[in-house]
C-alpha positions as YAML, in Angstrom:
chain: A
units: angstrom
residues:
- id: 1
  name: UNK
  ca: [-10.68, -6.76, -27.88]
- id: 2
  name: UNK
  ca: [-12.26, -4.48, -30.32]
- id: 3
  name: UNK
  ca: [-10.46, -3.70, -33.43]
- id: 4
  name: UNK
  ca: [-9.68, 0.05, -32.37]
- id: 5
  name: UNK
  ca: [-8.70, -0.22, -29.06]
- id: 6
  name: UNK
  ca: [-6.17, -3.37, -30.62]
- id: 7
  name: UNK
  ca: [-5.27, -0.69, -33.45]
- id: 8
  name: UNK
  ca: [-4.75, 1.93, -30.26]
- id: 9
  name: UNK
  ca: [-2.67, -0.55, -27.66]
- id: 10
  name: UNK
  ca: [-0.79, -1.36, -30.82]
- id: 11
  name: UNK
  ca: [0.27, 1.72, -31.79]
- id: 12
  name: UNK
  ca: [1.62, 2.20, -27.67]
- id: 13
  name: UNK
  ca: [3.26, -0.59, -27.83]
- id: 14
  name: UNK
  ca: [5.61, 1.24, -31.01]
- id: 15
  name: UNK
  ca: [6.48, 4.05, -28.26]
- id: 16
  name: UNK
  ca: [9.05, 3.79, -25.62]
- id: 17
  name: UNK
  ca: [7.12, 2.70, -22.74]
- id: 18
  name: UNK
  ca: [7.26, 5.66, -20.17]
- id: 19
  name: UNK
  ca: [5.76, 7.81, -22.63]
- id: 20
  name: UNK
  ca: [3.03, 5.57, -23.77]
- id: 21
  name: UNK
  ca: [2.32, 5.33, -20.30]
- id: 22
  name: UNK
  ca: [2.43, 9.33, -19.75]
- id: 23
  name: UNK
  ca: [-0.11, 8.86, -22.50]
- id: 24
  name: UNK
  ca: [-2.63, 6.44, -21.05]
- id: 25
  name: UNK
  ca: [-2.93, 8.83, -17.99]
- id: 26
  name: UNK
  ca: [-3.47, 11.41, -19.74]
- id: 27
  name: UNK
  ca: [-6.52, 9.43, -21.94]
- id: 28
  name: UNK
  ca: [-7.86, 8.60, -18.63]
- id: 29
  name: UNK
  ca: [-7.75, 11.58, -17.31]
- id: 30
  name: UNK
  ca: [-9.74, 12.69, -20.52]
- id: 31
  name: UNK
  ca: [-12.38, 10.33, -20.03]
- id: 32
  name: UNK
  ca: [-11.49, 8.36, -22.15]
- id: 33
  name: UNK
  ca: [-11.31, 5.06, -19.85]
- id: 34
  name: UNK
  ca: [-14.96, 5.00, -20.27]
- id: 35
  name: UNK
  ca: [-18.49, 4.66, -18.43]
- id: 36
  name: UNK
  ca: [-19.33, 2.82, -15.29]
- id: 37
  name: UNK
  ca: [-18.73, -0.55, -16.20]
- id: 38
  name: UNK
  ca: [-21.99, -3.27, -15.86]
- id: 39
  name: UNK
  ca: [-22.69, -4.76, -12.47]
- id: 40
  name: UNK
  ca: [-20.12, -7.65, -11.54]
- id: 41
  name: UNK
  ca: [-21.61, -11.14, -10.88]
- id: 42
  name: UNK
  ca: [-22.10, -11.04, -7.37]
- id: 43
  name: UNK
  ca: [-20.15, -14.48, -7.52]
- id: 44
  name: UNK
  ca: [-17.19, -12.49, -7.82]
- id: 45
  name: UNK
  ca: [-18.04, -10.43, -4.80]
- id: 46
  name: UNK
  ca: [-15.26, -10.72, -1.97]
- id: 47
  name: UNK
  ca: [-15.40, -9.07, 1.55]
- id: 48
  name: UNK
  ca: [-12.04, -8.36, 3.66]
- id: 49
  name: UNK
  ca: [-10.19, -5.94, 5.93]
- id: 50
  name: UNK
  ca: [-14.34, -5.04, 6.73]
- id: 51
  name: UNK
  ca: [-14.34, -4.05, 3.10]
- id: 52
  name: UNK
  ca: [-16.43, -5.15, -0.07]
- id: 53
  name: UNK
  ca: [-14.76, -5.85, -3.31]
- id: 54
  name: UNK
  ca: [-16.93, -6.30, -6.00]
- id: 55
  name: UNK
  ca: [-14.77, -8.54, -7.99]
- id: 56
  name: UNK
  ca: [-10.89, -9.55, -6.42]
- id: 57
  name: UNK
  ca: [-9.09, -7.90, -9.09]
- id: 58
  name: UNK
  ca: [-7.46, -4.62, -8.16]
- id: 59
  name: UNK
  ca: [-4.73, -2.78, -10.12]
- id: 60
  name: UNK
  ca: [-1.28, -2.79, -8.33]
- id: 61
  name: UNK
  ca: [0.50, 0.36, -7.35]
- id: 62
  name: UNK
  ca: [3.22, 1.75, -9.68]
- id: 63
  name: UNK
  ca: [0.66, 2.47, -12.47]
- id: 64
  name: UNK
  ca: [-1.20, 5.19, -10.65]
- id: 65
  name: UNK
  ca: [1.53, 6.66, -8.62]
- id: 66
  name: UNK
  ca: [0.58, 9.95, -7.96]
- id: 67
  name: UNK
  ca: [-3.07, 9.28, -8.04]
- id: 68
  name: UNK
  ca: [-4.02, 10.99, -10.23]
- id: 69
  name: UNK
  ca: [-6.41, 8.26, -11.85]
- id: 70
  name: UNK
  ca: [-8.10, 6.51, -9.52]
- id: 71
  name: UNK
  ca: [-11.94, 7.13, -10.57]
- id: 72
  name: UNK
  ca: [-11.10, 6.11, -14.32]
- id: 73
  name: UNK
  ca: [-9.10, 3.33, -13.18]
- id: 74
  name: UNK
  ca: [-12.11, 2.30, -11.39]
- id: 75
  name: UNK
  ca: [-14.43, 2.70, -14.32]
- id: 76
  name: UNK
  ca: [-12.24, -0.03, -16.43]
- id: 77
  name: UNK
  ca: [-13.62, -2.45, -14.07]
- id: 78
  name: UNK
  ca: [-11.37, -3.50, -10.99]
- id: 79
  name: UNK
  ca: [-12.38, -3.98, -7.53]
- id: 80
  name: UNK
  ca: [-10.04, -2.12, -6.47]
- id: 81
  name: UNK
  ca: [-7.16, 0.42, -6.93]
- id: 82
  name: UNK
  ca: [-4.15, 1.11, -5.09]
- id: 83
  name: UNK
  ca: [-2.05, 4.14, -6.03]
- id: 84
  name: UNK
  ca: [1.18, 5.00, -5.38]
- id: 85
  name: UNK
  ca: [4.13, 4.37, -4.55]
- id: 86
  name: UNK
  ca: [4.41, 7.82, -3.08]
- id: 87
  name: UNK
  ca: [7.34, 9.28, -1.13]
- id: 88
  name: UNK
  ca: [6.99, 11.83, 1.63]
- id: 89
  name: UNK
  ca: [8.97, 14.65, -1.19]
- id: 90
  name: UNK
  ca: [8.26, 14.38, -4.74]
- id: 91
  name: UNK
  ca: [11.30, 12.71, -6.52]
- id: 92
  name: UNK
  ca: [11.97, 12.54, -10.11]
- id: 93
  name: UNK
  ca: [13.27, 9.11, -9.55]
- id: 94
  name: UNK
  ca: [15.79, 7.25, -11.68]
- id: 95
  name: UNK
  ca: [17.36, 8.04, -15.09]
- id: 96
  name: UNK
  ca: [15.81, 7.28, -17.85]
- id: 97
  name: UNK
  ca: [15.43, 4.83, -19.74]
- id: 98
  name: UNK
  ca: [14.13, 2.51, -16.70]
- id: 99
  name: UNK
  ca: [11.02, 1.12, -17.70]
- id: 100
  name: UNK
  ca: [11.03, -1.99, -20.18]
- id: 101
  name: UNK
  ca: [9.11, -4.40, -21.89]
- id: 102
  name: UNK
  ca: [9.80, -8.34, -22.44]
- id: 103
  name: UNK
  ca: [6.17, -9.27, -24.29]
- id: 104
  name: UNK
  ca: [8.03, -12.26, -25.61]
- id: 105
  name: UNK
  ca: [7.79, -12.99, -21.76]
- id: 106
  name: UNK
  ca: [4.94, -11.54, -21.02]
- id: 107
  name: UNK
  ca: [6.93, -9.35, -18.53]
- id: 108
  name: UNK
  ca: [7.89, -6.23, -17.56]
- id: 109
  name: UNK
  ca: [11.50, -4.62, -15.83]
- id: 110
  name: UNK
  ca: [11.56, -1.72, -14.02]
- id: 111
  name: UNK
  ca: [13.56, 0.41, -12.23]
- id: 112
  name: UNK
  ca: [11.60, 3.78, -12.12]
- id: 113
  name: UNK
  ca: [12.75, 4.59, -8.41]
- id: 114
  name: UNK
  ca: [9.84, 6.07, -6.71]
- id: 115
  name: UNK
  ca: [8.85, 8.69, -8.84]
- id: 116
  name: UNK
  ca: [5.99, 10.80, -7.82]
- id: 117
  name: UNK
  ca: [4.85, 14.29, -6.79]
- id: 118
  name: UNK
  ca: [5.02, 13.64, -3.50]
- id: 119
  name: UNK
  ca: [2.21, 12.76, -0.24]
- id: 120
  name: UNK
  ca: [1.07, 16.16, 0.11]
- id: 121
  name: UNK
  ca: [-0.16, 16.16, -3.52]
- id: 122
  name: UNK
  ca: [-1.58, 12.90, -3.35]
- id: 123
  name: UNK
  ca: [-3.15, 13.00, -0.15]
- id: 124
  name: UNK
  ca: [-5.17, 16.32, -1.93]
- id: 125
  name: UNK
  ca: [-6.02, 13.91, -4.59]
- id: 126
  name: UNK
  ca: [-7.54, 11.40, -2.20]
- id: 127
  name: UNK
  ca: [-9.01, 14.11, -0.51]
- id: 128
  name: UNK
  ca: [-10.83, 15.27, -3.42]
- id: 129
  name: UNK
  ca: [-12.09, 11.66, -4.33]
- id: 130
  name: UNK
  ca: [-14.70, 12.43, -1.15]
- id: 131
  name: UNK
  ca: [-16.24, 15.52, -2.39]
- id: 132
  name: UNK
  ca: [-19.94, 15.47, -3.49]
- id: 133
  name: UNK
  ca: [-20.06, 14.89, -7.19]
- id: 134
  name: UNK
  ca: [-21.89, 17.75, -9.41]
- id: 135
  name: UNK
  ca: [-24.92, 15.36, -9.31]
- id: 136
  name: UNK
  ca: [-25.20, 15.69, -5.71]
- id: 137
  name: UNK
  ca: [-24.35, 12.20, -5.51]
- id: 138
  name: UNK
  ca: [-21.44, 10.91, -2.97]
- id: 139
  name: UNK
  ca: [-18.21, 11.18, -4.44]
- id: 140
  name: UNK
  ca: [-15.27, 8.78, -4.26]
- id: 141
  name: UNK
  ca: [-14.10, 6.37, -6.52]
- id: 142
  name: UNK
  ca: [-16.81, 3.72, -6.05]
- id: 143
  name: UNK
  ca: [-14.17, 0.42, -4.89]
- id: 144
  name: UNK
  ca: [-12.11, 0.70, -2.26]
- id: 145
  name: UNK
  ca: [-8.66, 2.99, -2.70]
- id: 146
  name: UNK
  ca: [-5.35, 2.01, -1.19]
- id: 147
  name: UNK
  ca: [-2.02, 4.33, -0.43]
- id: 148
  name: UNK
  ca: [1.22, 2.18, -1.11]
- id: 149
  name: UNK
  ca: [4.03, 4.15, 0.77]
- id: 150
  name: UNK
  ca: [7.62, 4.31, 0.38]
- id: 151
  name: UNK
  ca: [10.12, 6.31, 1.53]
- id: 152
  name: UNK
  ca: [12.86, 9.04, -0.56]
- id: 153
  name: UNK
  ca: [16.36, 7.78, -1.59]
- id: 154
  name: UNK
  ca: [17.80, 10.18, 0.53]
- id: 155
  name: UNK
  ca: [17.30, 11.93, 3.39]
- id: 156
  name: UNK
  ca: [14.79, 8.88, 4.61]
- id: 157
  name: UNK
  ca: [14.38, 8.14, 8.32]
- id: 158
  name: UNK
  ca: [11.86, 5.02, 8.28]
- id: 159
  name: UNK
  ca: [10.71, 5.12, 11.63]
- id: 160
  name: UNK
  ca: [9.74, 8.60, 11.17]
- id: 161
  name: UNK
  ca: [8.34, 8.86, 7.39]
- id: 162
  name: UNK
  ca: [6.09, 5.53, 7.78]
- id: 163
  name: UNK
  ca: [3.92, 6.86, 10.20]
- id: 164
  name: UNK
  ca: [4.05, 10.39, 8.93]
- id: 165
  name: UNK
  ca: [2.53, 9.15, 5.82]
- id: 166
  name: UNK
  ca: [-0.21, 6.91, 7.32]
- id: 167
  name: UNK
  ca: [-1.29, 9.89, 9.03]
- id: 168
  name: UNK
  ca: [-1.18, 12.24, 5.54]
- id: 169
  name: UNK
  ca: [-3.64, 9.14, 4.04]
- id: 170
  name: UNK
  ca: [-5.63, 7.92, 6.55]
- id: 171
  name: UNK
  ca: [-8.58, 10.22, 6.44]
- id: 172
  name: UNK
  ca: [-8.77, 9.26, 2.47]
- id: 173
  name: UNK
  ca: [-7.59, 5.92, 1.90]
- id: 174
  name: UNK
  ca: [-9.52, 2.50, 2.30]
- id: 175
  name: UNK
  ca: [-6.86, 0.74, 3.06]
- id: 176
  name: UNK
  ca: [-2.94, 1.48, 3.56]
- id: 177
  name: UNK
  ca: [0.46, -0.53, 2.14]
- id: 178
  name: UNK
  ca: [3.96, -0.14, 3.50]
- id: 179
  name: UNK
  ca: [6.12, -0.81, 0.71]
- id: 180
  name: UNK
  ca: [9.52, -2.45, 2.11]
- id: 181
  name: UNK
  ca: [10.13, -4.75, -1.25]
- id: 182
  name: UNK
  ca: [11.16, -2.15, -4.24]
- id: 183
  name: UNK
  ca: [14.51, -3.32, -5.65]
- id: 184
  name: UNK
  ca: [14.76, 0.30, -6.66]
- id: 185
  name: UNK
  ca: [15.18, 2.20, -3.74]
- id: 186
  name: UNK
  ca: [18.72, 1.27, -1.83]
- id: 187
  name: UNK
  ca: [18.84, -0.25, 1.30]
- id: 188
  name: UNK
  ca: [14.33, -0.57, 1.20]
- id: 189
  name: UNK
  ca: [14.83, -4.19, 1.20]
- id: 190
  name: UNK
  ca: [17.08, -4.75, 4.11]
- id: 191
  name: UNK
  ca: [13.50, -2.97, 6.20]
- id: 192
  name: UNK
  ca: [11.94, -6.12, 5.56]
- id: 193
  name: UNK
  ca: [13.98, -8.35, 8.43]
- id: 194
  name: UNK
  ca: [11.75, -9.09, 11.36]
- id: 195
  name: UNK
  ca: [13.25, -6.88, 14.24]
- id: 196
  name: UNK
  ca: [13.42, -3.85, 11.51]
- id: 197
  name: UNK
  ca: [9.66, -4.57, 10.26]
- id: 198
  name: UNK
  ca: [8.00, -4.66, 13.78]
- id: 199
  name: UNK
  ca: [9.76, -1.62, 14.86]
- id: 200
  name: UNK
  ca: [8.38, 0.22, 12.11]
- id: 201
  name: UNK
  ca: [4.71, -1.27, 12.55]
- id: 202
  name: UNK
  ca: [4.98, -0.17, 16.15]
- id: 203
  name: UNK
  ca: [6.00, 3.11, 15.50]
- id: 204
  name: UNK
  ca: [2.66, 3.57, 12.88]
- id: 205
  name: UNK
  ca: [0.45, 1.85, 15.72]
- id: 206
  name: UNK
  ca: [1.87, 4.50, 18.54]
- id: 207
  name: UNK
  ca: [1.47, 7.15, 16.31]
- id: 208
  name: UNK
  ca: [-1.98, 6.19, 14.69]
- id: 209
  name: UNK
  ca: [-3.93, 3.81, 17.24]
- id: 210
  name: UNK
  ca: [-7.12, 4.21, 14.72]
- id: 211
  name: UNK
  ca: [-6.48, 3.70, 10.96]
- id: 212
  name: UNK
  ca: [-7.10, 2.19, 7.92]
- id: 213
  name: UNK
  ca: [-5.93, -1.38, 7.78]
- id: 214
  name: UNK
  ca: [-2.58, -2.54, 7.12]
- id: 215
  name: UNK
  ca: [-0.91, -4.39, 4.54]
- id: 216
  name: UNK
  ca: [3.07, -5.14, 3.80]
- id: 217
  name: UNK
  ca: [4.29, -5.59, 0.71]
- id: 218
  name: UNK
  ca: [7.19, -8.10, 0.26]
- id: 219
  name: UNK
  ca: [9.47, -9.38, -2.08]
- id: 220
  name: UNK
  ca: [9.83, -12.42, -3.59]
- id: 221
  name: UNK
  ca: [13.67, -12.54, -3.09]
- id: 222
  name: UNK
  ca: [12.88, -13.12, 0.56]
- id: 223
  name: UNK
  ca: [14.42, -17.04, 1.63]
- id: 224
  name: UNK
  ca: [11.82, -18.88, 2.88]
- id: 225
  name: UNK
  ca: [13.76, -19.54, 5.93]
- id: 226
  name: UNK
  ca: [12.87, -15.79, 6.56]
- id: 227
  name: UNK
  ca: [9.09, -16.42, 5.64]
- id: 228
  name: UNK
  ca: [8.08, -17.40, 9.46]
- id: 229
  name: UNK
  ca: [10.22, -14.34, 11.77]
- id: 230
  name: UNK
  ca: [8.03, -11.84, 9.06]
- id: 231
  name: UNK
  ca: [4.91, -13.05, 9.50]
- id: 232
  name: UNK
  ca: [4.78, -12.92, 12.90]
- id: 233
  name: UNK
  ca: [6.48, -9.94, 13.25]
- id: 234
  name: UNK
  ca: [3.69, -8.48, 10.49]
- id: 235
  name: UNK
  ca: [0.97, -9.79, 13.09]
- id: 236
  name: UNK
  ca: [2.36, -8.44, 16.56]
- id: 237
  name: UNK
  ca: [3.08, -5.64, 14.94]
- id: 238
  name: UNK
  ca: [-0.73, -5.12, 14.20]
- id: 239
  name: UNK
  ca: [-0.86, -5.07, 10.65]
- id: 240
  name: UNK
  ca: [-3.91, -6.76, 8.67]
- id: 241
  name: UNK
  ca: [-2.55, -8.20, 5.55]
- id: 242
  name: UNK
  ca: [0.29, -8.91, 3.13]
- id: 243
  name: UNK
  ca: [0.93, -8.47, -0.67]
- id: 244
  name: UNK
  ca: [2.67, -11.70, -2.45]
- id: 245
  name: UNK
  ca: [4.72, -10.30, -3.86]
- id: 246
  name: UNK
  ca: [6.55, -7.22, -5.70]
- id: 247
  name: UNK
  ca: [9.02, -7.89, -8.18]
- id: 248
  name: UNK
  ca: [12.42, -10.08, -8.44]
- id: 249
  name: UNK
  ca: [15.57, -9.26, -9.19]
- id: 250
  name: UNK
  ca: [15.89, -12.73, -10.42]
- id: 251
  name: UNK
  ca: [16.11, -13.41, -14.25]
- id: 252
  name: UNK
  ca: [14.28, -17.36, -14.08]
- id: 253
  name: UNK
  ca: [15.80, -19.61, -17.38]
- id: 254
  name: UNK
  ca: [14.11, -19.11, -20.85]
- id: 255
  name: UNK
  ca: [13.67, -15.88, -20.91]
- id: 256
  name: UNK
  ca: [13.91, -14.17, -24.50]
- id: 257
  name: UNK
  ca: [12.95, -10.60, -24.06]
- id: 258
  name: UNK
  ca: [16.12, -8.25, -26.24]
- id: 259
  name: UNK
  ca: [16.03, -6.25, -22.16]
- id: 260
  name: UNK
  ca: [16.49, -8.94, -19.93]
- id: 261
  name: UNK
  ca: [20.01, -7.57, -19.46]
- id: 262
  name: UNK
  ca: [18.70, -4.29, -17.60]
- id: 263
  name: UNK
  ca: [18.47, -4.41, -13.94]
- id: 264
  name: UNK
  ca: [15.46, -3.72, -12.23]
- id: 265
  name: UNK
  ca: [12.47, -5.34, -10.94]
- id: 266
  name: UNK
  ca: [11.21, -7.96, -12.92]
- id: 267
  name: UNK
  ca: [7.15, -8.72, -13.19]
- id: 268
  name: UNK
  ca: [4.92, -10.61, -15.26]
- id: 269
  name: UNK
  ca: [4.60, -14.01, -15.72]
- id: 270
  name: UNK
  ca: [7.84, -15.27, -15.15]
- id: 271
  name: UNK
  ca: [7.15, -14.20, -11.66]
- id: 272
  name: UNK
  ca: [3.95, -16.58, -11.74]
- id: 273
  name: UNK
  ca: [5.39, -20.19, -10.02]
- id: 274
  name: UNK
  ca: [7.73, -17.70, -7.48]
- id: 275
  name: UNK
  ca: [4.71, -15.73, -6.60]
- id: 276
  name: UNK
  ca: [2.24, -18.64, -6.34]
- id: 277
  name: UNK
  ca: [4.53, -20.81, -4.15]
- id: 278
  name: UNK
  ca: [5.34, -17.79, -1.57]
- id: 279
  name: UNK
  ca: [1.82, -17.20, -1.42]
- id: 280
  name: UNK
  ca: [1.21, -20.55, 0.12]
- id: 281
  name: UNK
  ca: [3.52, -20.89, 2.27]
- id: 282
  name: UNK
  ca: [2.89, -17.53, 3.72]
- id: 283
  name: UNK
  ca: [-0.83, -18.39, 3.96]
- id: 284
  name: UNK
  ca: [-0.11, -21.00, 6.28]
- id: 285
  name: UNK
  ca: [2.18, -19.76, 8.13]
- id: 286
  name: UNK
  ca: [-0.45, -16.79, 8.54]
- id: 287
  name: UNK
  ca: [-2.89, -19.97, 9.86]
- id: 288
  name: UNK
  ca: [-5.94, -16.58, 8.74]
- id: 289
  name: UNK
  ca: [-4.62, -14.10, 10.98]
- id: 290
  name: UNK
  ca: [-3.65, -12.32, 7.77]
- id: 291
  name: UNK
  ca: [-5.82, -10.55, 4.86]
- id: 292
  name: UNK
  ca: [-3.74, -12.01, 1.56]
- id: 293
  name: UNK
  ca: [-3.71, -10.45, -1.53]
- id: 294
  name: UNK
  ca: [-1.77, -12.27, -4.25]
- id: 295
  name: UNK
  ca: [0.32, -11.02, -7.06]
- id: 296
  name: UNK
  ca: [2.70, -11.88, -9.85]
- id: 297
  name: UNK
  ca: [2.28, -13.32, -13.27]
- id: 298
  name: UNK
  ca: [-1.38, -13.35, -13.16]
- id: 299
  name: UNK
  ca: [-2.94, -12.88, -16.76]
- id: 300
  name: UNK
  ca: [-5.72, -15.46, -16.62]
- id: 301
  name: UNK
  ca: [-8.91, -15.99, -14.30]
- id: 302
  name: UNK
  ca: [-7.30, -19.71, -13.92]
- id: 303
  name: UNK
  ca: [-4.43, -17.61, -12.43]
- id: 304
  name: UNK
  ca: [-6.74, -15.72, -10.33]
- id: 305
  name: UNK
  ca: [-8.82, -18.77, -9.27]
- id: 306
  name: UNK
  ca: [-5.09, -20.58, -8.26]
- id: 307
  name: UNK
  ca: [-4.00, -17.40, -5.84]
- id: 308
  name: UNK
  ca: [-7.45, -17.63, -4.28]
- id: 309
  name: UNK
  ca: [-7.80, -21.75, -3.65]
- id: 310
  name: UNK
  ca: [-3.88, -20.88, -2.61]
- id: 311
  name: UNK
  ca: [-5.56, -18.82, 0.48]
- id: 312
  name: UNK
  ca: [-5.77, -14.87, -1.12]
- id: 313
  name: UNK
  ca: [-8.29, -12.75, -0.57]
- id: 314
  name: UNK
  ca: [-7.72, -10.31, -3.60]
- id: 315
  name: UNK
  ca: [-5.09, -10.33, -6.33]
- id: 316
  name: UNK
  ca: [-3.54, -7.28, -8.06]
- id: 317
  name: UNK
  ca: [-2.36, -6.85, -11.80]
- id: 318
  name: UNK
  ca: [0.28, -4.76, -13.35]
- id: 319
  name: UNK
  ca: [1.90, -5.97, -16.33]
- id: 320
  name: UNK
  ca: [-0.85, -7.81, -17.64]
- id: 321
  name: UNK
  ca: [-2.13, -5.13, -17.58]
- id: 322
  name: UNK
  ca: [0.45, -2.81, -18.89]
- id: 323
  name: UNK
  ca: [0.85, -5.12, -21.85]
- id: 324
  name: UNK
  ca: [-2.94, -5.91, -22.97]
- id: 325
  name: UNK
  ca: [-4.63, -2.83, -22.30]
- id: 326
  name: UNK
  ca: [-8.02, -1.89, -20.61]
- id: 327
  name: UNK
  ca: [-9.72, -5.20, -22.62]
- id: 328
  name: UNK
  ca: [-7.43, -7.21, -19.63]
- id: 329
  name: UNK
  ca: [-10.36, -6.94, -16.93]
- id: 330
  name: UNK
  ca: [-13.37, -7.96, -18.61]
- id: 331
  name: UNK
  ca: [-11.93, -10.82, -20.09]
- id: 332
  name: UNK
  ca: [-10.34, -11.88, -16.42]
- id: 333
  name: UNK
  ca: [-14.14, -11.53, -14.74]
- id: 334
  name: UNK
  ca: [-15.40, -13.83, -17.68]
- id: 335
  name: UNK
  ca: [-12.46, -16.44, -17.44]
- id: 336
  name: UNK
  ca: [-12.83, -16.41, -13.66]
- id: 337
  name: UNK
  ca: [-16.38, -16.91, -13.59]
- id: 338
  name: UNK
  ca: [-15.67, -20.22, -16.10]
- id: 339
  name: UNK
  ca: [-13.09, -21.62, -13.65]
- id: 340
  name: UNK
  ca: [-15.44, -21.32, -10.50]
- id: 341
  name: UNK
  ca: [-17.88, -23.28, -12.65]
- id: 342
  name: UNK
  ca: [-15.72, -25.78, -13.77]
- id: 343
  name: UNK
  ca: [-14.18, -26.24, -10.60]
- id: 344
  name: UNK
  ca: [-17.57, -26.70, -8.73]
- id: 345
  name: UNK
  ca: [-17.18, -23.70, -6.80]
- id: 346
  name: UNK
  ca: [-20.66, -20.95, -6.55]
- id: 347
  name: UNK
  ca: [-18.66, -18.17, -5.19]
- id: 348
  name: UNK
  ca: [-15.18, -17.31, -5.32]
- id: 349
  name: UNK
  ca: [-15.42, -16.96, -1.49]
- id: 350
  name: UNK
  ca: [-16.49, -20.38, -1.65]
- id: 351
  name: UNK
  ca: [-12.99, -21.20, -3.31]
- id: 352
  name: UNK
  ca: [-10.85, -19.63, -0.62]
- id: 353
  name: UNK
  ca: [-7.90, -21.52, 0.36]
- id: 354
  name: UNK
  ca: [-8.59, -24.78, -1.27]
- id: 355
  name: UNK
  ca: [-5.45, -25.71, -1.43]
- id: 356
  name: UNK
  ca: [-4.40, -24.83, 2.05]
...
């Protein structure tokens, strides 16, 4: 990490988090995210949901959520970028304070609540992400963009908001995520039992035949008794993939963070073993039906390298992220591309499910 951007990620790191975050928008939105970043090693190139990646590493919704960011985000170097969590209304979402750090713990709780400005907003953002660039040159945000969705606190009817959203999105969005897993939002969770999931998965299939694929986010809470009934019910009900996993309401042994009292969703490495196990057993359980994309605790390309050999196709990154700054990516590409070697592996496609 170069000394300035240390000096400037320190000097965050003294605010209260939701406004150094209202602050690193608005640098990105300045330009100041930087240029294009250099080609990726085409080692690192991944293909799924009929979609390139040029590198597996995509930023996790909840950072962008009102995409308002997505080009600059892209220009730091991910593969990919999902914004959101949006909500059919704009909601302020909880009372503050409700985002905290642990960086003893290399960890992260929030409780934020859905706040956004709403899918009409956002789907004008995407929208604009297509126009022609004043270069003449083909806009968008040059990686694949996902929509997470969610639904309000109150006034939500899920069978009616999920597919009203996936219809707002579809024309803009690479790829779409039905968020059932916030701890945030009350009564989200309970949408993740098999009977409730497939009815809402049917509902977006009768309302949008042709879309962008599917994923479903879950939670890591979820028994593992529970595990088999969701999967299937995520594959008759025609979606294409899962994210492993959002965060826990679990507070695992050891940790020393001064907020690990606050409720909320918990990320960051102490997710890491949680995450890493769940994504294992849901890949076989998914026996490949399934596009997987991996996340939790993952601040290392060894980490990456693990979610992949554990059968992911892509991984996501949020507190990492949210901790370490913009100098996160390059160094994950680099320590990636040093694990494939010293595991034997030429691609990371090569690595796939390993240890299935």
């Amino acid at each position: 990490m170069r000394t300035l951007d240390r000096l400037a990620l320190s000097l965050l790191h003294r605010l209260d988090p939701e406004v150094a975050h209202r602050l690193a928008i608005d640098a990105l939105l300045l330009g100041w995210g930087g240029s294009a970043p250099p080609a990726d090693d085409p080692a690192l190139s991944m293909r799924a949901m009929g979609l390139r990646f040029p590198n597996p590493i995509g930023i996790a919704a909840g950072f962008d959520k009102s995409a308002q960011v997505v080009r600059p985000l892209a220009r730091l170097g991910f593969g990919f970028v999902e914004a959101g969590t949006v909500t059919p209304r704009p909601q302020a979402g909880n009372p503050r304070p409700r985002l905290f750090r642990l960086p003893e713990d290399g960890a992260v709780i929030n409780r934020m609540g859905f706040n956004n400005d709403g899918i009409d907003r956002v789907a004008r953002r995407l929208a604009r992400l297509h126009r022609p660039l004043p270069s003449g040159r083909r806009g968008g945000a040059g990686v694949p963009v996902g929509a997470n969705l969610g639904i309000n606190k109150d006034g939500a009817d899920p069978l009616r908001d999920y597919p009203a959203l996936v219809g707002r999105v579809k024309p803009y969005a690479d790829y779409v995520t039905i968020n059932l897993s916030s701890p945030n939002t009350p009564g989200l969770r309970d949408l993740q039992q098999a009977d409730t999931l497939r009815a809402i998965l049917d509902a977006i299939a009768t309302a949008h035949p042709e879309r962008p694929p599917l994923l479903v986010k879950i939670a890591p809470d979820l028994p593992d008794d529970a595990l088999p009934a969701i999967v299937e019910a995520i594959v008759a009900g025609g979606a294409q993939g899962v994210i492993v996993s959002n965060t826990t309401i679990a507070r695992p042994p050891g940790l020393r963070g001064v907020h690990v009292g606050e409720t909320g969703g918990l990320s960051g490495r102490p997710l890491r073993n949680r995450a890493q196990a769940m994504l294992l057993a849901v890949a076989r359980l998914a026996a490949g039906r399934l596009v997987l994309v991996g996340a939790g605790g993952i601040e290392t390309g060894s980490d990456i390298l693990a979610r992949i050999k554990a059968g992911a196709d892509l991984v996501q990154v949020y507190s990492a992220f949210a901790l370490q700054g913009p100098a996160l990516v390059p160094r994950l590409k680099t320590e990636l591309l040093a694990a494939l070697r010293a595991q034997g592996f030429e691609t990371l496609a090569d690595a796939k499910g390993a240890d299935l």
